[in-house]
Short mmCIF file of C-alpha atoms in Angstrom, two decimals:
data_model
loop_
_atom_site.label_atom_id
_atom_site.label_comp_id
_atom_site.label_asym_id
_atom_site.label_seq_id
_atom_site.Cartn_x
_atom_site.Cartn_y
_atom_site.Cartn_z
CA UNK W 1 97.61 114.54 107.46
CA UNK W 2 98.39 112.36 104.62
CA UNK W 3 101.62 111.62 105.97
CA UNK W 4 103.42 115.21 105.13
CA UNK W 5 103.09 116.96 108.40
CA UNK W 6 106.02 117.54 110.46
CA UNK W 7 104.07 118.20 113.44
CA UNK W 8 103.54 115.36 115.77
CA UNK W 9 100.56 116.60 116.82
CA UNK W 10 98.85 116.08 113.35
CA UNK W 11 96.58 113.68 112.15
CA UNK W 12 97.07 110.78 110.70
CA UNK W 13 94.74 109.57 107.83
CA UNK W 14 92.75 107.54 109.60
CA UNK W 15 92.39 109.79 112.32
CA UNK W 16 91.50 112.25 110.48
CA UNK W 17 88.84 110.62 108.71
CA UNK W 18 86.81 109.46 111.83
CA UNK W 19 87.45 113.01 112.83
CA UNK W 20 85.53 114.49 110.09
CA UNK W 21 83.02 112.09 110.31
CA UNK W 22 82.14 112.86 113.80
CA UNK W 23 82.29 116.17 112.74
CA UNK W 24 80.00 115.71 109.96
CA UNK W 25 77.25 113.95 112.29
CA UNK W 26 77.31 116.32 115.26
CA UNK W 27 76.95 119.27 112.48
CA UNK W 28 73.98 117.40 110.83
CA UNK W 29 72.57 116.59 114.45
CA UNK W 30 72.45 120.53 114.89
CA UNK W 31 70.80 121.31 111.81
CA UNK W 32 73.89 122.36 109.67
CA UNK W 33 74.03 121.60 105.97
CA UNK W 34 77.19 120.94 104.48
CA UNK W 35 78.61 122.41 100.87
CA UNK W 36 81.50 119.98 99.26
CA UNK W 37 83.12 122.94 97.44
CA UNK W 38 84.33 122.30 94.24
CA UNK W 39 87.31 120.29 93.32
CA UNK W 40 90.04 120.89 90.81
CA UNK W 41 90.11 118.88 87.59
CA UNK W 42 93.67 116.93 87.43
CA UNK W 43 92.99 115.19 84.55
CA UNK W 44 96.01 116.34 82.06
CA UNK W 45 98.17 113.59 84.56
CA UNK W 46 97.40 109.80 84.13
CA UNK W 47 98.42 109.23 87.68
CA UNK W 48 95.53 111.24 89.18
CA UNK W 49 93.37 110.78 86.66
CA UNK W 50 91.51 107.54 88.12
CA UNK W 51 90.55 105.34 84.92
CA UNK W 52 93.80 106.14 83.35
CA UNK W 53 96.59 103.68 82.91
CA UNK W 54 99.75 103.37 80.67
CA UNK W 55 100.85 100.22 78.48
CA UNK W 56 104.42 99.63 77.29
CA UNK W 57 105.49 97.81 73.97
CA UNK W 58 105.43 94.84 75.92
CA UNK W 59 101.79 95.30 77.05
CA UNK W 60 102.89 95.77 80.59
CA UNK W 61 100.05 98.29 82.43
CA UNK W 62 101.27 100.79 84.75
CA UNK W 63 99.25 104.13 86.49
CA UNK W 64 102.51 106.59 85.88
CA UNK W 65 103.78 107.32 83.22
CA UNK W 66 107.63 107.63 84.90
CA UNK W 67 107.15 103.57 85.92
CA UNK W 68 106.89 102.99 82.14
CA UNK W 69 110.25 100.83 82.34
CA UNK W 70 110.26 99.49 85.81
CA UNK W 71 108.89 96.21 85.46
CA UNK W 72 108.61 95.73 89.20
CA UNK W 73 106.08 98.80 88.86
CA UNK W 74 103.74 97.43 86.75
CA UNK W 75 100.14 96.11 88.14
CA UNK W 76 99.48 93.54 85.02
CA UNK W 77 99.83 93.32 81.21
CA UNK W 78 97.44 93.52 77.86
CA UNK W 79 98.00 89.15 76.96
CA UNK W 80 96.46 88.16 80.51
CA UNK W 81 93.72 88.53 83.20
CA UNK W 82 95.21 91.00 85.94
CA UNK W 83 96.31 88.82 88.74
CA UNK W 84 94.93 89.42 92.40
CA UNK W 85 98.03 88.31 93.28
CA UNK W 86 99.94 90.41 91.87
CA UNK W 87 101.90 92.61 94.84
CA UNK W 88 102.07 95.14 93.10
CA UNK W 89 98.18 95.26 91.62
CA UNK W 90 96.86 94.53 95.06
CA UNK W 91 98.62 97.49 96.28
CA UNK W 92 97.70 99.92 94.23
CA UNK W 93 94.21 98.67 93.74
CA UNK W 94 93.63 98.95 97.73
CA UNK W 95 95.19 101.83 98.76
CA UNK W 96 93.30 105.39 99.59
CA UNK W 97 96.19 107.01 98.26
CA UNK W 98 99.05 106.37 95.70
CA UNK W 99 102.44 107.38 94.96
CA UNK W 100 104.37 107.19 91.82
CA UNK W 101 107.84 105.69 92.38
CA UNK W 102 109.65 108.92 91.69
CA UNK W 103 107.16 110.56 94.38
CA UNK W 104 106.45 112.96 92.14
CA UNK W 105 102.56 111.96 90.90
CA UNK W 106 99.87 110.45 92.82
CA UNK W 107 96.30 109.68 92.59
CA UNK W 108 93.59 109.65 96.01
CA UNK W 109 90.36 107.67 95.58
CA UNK W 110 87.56 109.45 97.19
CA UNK W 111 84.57 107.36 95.72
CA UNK W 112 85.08 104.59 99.10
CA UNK W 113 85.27 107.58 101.65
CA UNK W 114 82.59 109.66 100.27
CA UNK W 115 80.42 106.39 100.31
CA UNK W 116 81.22 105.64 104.23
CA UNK W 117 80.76 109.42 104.85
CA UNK W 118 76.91 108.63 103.86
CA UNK W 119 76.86 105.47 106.21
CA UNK W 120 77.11 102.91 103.44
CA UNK W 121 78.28 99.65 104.04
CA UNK W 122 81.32 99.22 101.44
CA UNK W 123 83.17 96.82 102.82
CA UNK W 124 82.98 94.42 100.12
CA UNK W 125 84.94 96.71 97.77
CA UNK W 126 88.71 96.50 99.20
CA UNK W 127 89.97 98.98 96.35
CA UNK W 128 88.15 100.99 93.35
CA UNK W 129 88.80 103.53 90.28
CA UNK W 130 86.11 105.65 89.03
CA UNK W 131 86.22 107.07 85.76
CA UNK W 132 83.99 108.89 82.99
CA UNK W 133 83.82 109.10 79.51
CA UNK W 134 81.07 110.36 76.98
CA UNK W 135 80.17 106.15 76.26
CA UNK W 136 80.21 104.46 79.19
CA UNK W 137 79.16 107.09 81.68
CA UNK W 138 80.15 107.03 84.80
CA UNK W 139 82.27 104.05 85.22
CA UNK W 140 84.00 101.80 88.14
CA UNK W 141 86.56 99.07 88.48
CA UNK W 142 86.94 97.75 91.63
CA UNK W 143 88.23 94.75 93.64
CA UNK W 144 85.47 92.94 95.77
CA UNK W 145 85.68 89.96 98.04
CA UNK W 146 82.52 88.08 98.36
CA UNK W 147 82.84 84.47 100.53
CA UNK W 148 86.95 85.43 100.92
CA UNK W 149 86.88 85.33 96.77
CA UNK W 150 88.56 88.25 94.96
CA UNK W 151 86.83 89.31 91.49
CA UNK W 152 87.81 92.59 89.45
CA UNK W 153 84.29 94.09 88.96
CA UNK W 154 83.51 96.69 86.24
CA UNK W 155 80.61 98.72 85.86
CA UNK W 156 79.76 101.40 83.71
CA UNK W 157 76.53 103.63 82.51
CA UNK W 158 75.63 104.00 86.17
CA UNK W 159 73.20 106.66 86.60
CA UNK W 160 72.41 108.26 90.20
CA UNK W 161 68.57 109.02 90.89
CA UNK W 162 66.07 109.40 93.72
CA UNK W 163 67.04 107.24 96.68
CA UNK W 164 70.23 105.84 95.00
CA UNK W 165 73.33 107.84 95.22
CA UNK W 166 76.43 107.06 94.59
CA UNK W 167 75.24 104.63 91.45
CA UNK W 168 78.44 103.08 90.78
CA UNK W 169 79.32 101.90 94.22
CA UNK W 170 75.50 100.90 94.60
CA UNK W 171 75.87 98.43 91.51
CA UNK W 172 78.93 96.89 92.38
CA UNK W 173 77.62 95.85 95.80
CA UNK W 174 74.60 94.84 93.43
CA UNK W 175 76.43 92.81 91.83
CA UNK W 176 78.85 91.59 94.42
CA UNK W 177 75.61 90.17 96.76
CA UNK W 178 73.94 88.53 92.86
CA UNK W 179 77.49 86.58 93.07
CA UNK W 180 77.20 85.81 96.71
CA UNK W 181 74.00 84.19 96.51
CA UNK W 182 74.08 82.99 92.63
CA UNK W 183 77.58 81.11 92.85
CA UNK W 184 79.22 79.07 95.42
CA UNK W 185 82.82 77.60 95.49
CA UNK W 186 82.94 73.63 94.40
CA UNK W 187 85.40 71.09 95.55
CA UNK W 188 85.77 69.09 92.02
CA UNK W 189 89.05 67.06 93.37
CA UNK W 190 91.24 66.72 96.11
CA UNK W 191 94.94 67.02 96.65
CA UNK W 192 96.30 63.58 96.25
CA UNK W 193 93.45 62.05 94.48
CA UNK W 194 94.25 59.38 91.65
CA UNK W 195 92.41 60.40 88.54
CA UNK W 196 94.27 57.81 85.66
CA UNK W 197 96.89 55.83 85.05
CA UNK W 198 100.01 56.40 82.25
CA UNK W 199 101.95 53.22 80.80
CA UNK W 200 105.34 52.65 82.04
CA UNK W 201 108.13 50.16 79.74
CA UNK W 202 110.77 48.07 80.87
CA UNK W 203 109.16 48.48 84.27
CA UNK W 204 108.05 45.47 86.75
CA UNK W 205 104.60 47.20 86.73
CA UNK W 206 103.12 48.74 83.00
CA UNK W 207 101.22 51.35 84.87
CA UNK W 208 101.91 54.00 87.01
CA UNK W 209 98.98 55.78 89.35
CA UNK W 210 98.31 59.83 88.33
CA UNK W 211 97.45 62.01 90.77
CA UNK W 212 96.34 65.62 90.79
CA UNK W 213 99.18 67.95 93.00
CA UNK W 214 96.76 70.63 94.82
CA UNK W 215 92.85 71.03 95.20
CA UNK W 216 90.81 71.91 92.67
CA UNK W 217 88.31 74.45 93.79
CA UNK W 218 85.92 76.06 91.23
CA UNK W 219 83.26 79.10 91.73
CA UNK W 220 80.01 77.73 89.72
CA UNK W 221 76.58 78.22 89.99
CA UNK W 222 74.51 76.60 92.39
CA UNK W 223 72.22 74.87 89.93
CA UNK W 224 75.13 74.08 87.99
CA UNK W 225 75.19 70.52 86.35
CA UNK W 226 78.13 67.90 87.22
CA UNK W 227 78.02 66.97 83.43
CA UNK W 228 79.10 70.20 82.14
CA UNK W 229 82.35 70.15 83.73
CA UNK W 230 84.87 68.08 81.77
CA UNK W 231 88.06 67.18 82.40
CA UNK W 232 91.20 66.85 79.56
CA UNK W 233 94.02 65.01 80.60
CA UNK W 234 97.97 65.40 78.53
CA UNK W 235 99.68 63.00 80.54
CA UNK W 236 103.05 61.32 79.51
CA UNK W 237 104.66 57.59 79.45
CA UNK W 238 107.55 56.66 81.14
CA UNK W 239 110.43 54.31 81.15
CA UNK W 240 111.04 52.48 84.04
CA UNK W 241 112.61 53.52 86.82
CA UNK W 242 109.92 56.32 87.20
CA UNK W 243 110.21 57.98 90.84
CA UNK W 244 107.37 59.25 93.19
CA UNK W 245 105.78 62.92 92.44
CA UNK W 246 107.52 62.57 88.96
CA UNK W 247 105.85 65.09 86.97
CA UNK W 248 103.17 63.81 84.48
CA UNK W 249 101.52 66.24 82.77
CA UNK W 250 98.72 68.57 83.27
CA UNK W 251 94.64 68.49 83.93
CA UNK W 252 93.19 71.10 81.86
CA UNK W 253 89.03 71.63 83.42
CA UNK W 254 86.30 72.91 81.40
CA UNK W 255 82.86 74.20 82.12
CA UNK W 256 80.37 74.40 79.29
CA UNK W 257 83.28 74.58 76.93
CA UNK W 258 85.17 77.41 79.18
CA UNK W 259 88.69 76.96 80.39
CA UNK W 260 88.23 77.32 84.19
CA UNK W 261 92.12 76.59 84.56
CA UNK W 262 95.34 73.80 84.53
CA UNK W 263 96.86 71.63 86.83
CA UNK W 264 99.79 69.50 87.45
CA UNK W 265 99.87 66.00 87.70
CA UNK W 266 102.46 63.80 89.21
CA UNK W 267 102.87 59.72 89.71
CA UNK W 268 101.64 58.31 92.81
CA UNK W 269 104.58 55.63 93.48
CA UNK W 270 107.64 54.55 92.23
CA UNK W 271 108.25 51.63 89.47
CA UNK W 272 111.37 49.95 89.94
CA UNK W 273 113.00 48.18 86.63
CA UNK W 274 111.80 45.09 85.75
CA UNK W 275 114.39 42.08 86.72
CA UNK W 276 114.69 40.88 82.89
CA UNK W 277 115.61 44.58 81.98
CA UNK W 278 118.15 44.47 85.09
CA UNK W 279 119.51 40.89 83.82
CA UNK W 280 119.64 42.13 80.82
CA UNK W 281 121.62 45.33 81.46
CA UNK W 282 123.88 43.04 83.94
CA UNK W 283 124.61 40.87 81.03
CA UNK W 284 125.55 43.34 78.57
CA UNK W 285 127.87 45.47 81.30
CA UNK W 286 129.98 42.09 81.41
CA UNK W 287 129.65 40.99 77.36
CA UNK W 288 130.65 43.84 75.90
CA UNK W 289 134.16 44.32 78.05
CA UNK W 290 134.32 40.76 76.93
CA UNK W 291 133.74 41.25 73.19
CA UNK W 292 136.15 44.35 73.51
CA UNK W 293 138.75 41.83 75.14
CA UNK W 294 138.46 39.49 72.55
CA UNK W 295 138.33 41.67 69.75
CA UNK W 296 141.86 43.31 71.06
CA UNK W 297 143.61 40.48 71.23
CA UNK W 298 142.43 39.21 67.86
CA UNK W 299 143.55 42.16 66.38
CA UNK W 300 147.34 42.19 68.27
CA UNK W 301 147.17 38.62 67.19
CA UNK W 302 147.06 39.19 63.31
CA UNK W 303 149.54 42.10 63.35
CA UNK W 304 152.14 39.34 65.50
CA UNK W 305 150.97 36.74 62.90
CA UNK W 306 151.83 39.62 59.85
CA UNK W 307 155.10 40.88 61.65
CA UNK W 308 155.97 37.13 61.94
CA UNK W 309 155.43 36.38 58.60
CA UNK W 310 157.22 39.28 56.62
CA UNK W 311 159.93 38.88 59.19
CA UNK W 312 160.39 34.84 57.46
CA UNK W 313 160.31 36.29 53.99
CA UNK W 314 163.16 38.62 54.92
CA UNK W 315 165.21 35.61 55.94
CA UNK W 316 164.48 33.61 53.19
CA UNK W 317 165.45 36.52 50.38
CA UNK W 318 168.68 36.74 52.44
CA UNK W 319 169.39 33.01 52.01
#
């Protein structure tokens, strides 16, 4: 199992899992109890232990300690939210098992299997770490998808008791359903729709249309009020000619003072130069070889007028 087995006649993990499972229920059909014996405590190496993680100068996060300075290693950083998509992060965060790059360290999350092995539905939580300390208690961050959103979920002073095992799992999904039945995902604009207008000079139109470049779709709650969400608009002028999907600034959206996010805006049409800017420019491409011209041949005529005239002088003195 676990992939190390020369033997094709092995298990794989998944196999081996529904295995023990069936195992499990025929025993417990029977009348068998069953003893998890004790397990080993690991926790002197960050990469097993499961609320561990490293942070370089930069603030880049990594599980190993040996990834430290492999940047395409890393699963987020200190400065900004950990990003669901993130390859890396979404990796690591859904996989049963882990391996350090060097293939040395690795970490196995048991808290999802031990859950299923009790017939509990976990299928909201697509990857977890559970963790202790003398504060929080028993602790878990996990990745849950409720209505095909991702959210990073983090729980802590769970405490098991009659009828409700496995406390931190039993929160999350707590908290995951509260979410799917507090919250729903709003449409605030569409791809493509016009939401202002920037000036545009020397143009044969002073305004260009603004539209926003993808849809804005916001989790809010479902009592939530269309006049908390504002909208703040940085969106440049132009001089004409302006193409189409010329980029023109950003949308910054706000709920009840929060940042919910930013988004690029872009001119609807193009604005061709005005014909008095074009006249204009037409004149001035043919006056100014002109001037040039004349201003040459002014100039060669005064140093022929000079040459001529010292030349006379010369005759004159020899006279």
């Amino acid at each position: 199992m676990n992939g190390q087995c020369n033997n094709e006649k092995c298990f794989a993990e998944k196999e081996f899992a529904d295995t023990e499972i069936n195992f499990i229920k025929i025993g417990l059909e029977k009348g068998y109890d069953f003893l998890e014996l004790p397990e080993c405590n690991l926790g002197i190496c960050g990469a097993v232990s499961q609320n561990c993680y490293v942070i370089n100068a930069k603030g880049n996060i990594f599980k190993c300690l040996n990834d430290i300075a492999k940047d395409e290693c890393k699963i987020g950083d200190v400065l900004h939210p950990l990003d669901c998509e993130n390859e890396k992060f979404v990796e690591i965060f859904t996989r049963y098992q882990y391996n350090a790059s060097n293939g040395l360290h690795q970490w196995v999350k048991k808290v999802l299997y031990t859950c299923k092995r009790d017939h509990m539905n976990v299928s909201m939580i697509e990857g977890c770490k559970s963790g202790y300390t003398s504060d929080a208690q028993h602790t878990l961050s996990s990745m849950i998808n409720v209505n095909n959103h991702h959210y990073i979920c983090v729980v802590g002073y769970s405490k098991n008791k009659d009828g409700y095992n496995h406390c931190t799992v039993n929160d999350t999904i707590t908290l995951g359903n509260y979410v799917g039945s507090h919250y729903k995902e709003v449409n605030l604009l569409q791809s493509g729709n016009e939401v202002t207008k920037s000036s545009v000079s020397d143009g044969e139109k002073n305004k260009v249309a603004i539209k926003i470049d993808q849809d804005i779709n916001i989790v809010l709650p479902n009592d939530y009020n269309e006049k908390d969400i504002e909208y703040k608009q940085k969106v440049k002028t132009f001089t004409a000619p302006v193409k189409k999907d010329q980029n023109a600034g950003k949308l910054d959206v706000y709920y009840k003072e929060n940042k919910l996010g930013s988004y690029t805006l872009s001119t609807v049409n193009n604005v061709a130069e005005s014909e008095s800017v074009i006249m204009f420019r037409k004149i001035k491409n043919i006056l100014i070889p002109c001037v040039i011209t004349v201003f040459i041949c002014i100039v060669v005529l005064l140093i022929v007028r000079q040459f001529i005239i010292k030349r006379r002088r010369r005759r004159r003195r020899r006279r």
